[in-house]
Short mmCIF file of N, CA and C in Angstrom, two decimals:
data_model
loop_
_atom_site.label_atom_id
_atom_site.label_comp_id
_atom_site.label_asym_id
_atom_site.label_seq_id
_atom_site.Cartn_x
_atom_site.Cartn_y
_atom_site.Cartn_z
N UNK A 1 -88.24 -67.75 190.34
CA UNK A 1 -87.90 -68.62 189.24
C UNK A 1 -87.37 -69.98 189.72
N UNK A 2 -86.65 -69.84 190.79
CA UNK A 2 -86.29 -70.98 191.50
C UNK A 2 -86.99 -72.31 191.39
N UNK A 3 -88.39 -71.62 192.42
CA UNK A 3 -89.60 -72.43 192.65
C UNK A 3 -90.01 -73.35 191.18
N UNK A 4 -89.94 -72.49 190.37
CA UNK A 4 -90.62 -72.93 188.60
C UNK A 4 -89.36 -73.95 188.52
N UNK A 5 -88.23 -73.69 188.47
CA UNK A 5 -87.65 -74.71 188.39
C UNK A 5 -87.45 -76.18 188.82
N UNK A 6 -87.73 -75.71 189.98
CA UNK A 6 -88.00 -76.92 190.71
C UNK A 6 -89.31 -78.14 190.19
N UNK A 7 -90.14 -77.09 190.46
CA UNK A 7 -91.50 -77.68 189.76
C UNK A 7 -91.53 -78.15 188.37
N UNK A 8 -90.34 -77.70 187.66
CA UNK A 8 -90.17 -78.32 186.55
C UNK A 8 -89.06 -79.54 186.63
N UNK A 9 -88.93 -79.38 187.84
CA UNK A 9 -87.69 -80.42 188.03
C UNK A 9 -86.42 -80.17 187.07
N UNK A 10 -86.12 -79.18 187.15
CA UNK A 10 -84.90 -78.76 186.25
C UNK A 10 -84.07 -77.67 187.50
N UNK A 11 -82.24 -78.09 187.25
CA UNK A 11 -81.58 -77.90 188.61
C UNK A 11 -80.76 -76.66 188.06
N UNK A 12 -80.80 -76.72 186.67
CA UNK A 12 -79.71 -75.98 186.20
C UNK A 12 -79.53 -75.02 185.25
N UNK A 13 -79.46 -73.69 184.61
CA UNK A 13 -79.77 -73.58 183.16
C UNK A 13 -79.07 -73.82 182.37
N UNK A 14 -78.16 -74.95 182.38
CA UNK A 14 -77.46 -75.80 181.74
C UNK A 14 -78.43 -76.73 180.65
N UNK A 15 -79.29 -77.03 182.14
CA UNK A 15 -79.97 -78.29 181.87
C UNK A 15 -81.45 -77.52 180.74
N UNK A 16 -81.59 -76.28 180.78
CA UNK A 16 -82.93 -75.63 180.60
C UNK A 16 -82.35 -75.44 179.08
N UNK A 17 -81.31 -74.75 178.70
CA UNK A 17 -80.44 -74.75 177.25
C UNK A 17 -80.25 -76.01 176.98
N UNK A 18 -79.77 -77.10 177.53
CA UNK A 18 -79.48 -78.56 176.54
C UNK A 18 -81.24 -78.55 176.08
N UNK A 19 -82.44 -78.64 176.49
CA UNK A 19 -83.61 -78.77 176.21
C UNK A 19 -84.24 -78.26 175.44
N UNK A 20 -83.79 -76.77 175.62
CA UNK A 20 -83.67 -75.70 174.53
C UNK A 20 -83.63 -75.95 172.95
N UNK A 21 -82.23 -76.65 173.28
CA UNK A 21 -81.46 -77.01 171.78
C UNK A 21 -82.32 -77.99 171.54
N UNK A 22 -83.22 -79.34 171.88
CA UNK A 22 -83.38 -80.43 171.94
C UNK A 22 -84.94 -79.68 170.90
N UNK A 23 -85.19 -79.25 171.69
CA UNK A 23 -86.52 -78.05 170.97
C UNK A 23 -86.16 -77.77 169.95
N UNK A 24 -85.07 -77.28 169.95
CA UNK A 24 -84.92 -76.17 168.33
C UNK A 24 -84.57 -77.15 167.38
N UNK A 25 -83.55 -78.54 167.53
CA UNK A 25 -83.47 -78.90 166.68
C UNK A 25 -84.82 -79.85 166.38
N UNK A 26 -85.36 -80.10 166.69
CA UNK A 26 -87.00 -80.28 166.23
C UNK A 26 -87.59 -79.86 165.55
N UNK A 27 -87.59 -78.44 165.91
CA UNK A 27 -88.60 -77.44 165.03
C UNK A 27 -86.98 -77.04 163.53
N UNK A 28 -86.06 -77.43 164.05
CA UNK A 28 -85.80 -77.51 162.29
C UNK A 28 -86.09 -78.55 161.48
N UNK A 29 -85.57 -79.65 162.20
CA UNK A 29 -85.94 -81.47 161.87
C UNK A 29 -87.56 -80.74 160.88
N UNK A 30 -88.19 -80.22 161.91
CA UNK A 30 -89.85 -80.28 160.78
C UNK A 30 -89.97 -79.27 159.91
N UNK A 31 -89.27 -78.23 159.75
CA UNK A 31 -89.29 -77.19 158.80
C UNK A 31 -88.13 -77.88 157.67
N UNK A 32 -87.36 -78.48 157.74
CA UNK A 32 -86.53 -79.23 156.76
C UNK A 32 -87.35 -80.26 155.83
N UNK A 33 -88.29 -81.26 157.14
CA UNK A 33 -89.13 -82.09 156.21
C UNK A 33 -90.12 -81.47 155.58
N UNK A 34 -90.60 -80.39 155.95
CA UNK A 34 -91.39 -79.55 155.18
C UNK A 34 -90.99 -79.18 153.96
N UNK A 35 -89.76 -78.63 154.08
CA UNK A 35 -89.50 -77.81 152.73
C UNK A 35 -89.24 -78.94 152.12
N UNK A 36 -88.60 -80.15 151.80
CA UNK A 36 -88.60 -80.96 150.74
C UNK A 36 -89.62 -81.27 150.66
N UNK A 37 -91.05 -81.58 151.49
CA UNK A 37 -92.11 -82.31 150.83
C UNK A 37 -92.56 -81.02 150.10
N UNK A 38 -92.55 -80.11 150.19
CA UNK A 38 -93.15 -78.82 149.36
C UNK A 38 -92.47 -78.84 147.87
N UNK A 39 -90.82 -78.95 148.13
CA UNK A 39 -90.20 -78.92 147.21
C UNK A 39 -90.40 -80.32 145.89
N UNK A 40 -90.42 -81.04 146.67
CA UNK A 40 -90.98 -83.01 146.09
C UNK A 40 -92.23 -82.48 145.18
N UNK A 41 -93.48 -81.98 145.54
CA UNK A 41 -94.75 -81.52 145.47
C UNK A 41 -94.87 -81.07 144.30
N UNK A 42 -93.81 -79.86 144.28
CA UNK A 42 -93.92 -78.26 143.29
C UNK A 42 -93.15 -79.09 142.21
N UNK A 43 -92.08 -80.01 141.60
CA UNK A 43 -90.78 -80.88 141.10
C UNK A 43 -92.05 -81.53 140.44
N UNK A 44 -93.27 -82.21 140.67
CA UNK A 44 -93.49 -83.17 140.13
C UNK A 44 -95.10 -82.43 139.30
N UNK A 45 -95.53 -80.87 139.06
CA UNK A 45 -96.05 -79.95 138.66
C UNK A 45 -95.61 -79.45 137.50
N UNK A 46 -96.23 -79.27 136.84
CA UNK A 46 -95.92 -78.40 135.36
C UNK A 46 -95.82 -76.83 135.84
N UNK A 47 -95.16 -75.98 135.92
CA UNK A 47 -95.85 -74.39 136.16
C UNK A 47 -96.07 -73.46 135.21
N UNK A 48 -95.99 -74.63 133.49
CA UNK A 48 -97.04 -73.88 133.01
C UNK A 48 -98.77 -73.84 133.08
N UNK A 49 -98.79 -74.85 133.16
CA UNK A 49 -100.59 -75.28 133.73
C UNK A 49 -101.01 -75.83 135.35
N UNK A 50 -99.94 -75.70 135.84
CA UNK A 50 -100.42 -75.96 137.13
C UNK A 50 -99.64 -74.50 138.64
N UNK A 51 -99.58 -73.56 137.81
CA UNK A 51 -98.79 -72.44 138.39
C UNK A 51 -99.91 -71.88 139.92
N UNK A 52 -101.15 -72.49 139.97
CA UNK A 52 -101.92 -72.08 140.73
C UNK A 52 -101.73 -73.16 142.11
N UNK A 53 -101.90 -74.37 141.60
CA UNK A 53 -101.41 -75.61 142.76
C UNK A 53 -99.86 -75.01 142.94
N UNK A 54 -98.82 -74.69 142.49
CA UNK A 54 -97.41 -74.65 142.95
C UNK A 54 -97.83 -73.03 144.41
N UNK A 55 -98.70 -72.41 143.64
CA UNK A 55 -98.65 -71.42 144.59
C UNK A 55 -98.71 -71.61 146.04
N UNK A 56 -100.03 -72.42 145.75
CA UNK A 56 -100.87 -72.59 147.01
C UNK A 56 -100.00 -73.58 148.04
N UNK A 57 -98.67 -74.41 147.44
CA UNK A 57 -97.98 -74.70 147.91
C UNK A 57 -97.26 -73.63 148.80
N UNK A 58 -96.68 -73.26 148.00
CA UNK A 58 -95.47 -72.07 148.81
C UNK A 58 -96.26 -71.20 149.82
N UNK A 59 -97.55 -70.75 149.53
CA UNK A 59 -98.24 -70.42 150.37
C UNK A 59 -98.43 -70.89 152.00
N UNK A 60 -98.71 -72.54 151.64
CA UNK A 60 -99.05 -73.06 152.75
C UNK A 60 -97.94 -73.57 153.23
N UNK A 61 -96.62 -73.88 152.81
CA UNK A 61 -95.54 -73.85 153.02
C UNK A 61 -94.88 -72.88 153.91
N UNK A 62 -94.93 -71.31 153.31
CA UNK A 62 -94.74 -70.45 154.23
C UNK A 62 -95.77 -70.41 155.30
N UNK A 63 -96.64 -70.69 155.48
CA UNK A 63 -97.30 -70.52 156.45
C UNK A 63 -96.99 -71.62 157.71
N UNK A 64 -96.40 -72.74 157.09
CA UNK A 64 -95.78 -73.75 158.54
C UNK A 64 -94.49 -73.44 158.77
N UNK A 65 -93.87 -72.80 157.63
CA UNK A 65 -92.82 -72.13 158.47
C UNK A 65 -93.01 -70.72 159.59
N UNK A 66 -93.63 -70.24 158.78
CA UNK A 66 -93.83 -68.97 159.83
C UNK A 66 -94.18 -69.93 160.78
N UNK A 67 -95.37 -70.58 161.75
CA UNK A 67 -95.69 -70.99 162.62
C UNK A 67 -95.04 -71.78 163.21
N UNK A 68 -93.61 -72.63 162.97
CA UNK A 68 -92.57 -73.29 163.04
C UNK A 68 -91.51 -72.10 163.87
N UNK A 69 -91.48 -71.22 163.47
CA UNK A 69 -90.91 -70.03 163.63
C UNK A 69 -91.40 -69.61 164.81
N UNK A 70 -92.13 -69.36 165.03
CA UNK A 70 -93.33 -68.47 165.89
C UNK A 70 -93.14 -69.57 167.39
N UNK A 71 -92.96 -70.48 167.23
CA UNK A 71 -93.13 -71.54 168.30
C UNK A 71 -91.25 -71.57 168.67
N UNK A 72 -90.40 -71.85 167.68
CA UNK A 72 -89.24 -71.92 168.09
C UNK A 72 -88.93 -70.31 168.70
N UNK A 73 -89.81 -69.35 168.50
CA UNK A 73 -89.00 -67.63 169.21
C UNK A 73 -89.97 -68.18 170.62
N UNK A 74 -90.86 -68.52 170.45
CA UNK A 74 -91.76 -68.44 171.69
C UNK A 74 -91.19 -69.28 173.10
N UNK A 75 -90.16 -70.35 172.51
CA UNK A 75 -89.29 -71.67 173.67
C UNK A 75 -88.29 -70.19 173.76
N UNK A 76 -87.34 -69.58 172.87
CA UNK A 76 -86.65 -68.80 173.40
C UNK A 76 -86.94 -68.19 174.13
N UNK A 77 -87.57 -67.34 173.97
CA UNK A 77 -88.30 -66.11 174.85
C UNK A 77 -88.32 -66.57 176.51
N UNK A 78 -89.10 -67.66 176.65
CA UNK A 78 -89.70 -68.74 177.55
C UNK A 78 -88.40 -68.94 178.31
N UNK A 79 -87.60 -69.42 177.65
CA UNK A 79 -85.93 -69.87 178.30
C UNK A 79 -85.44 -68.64 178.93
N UNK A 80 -85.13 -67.20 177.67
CA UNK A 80 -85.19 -65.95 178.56
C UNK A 80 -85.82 -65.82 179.70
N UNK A 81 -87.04 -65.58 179.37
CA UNK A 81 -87.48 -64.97 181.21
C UNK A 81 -87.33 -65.32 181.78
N UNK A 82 -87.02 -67.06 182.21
CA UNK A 82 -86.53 -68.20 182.97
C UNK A 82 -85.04 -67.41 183.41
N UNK A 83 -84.27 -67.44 182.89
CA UNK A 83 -83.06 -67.38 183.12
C UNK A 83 -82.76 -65.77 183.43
N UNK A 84 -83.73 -64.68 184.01
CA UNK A 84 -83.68 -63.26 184.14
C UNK A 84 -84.22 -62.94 185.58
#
């Protein structure tokens, strides 16, 4: 792991967690702007006649979160085995 470090030019897992965080708060930064533009979206919809567009929102909504998700466990994980 050493070696990887090096090659990543990283000295410390100090330094591998500050980056960490630098990551995660990213992937909230974009799941935050997400959910208001979803929320902005669905606000400016009738859901009595437009209950099919609000869906397909939340739909595709959850679906960049899940994948938002999926990428922020995947830097953890990544940081784990690093640091094991």
């Amino acid at each position: 792991m050493k070696a990887l470090l090096r090659a990543a030019k990283l000295s410390t897992y100090k330094e591998i967690d500050e980056i960490l965080e630098e990551f995660r708060a990213m992937e909230k930064s974009i799941r935050d702007t997400k959910r208001q533009e979803a929320f902005e979206k669905m606000n400016q919809l009738d859901p009595t006649t437009n209950g099919l567009e609000i869906k397909e929102i939340m739909i595709n909504l959850q679906n960049e979160l899940d994948m938002s998700n999926s990428i922020e466990a995947a830097l953890l994980a990544f940081t784990n085995r690093l640091k094991s």
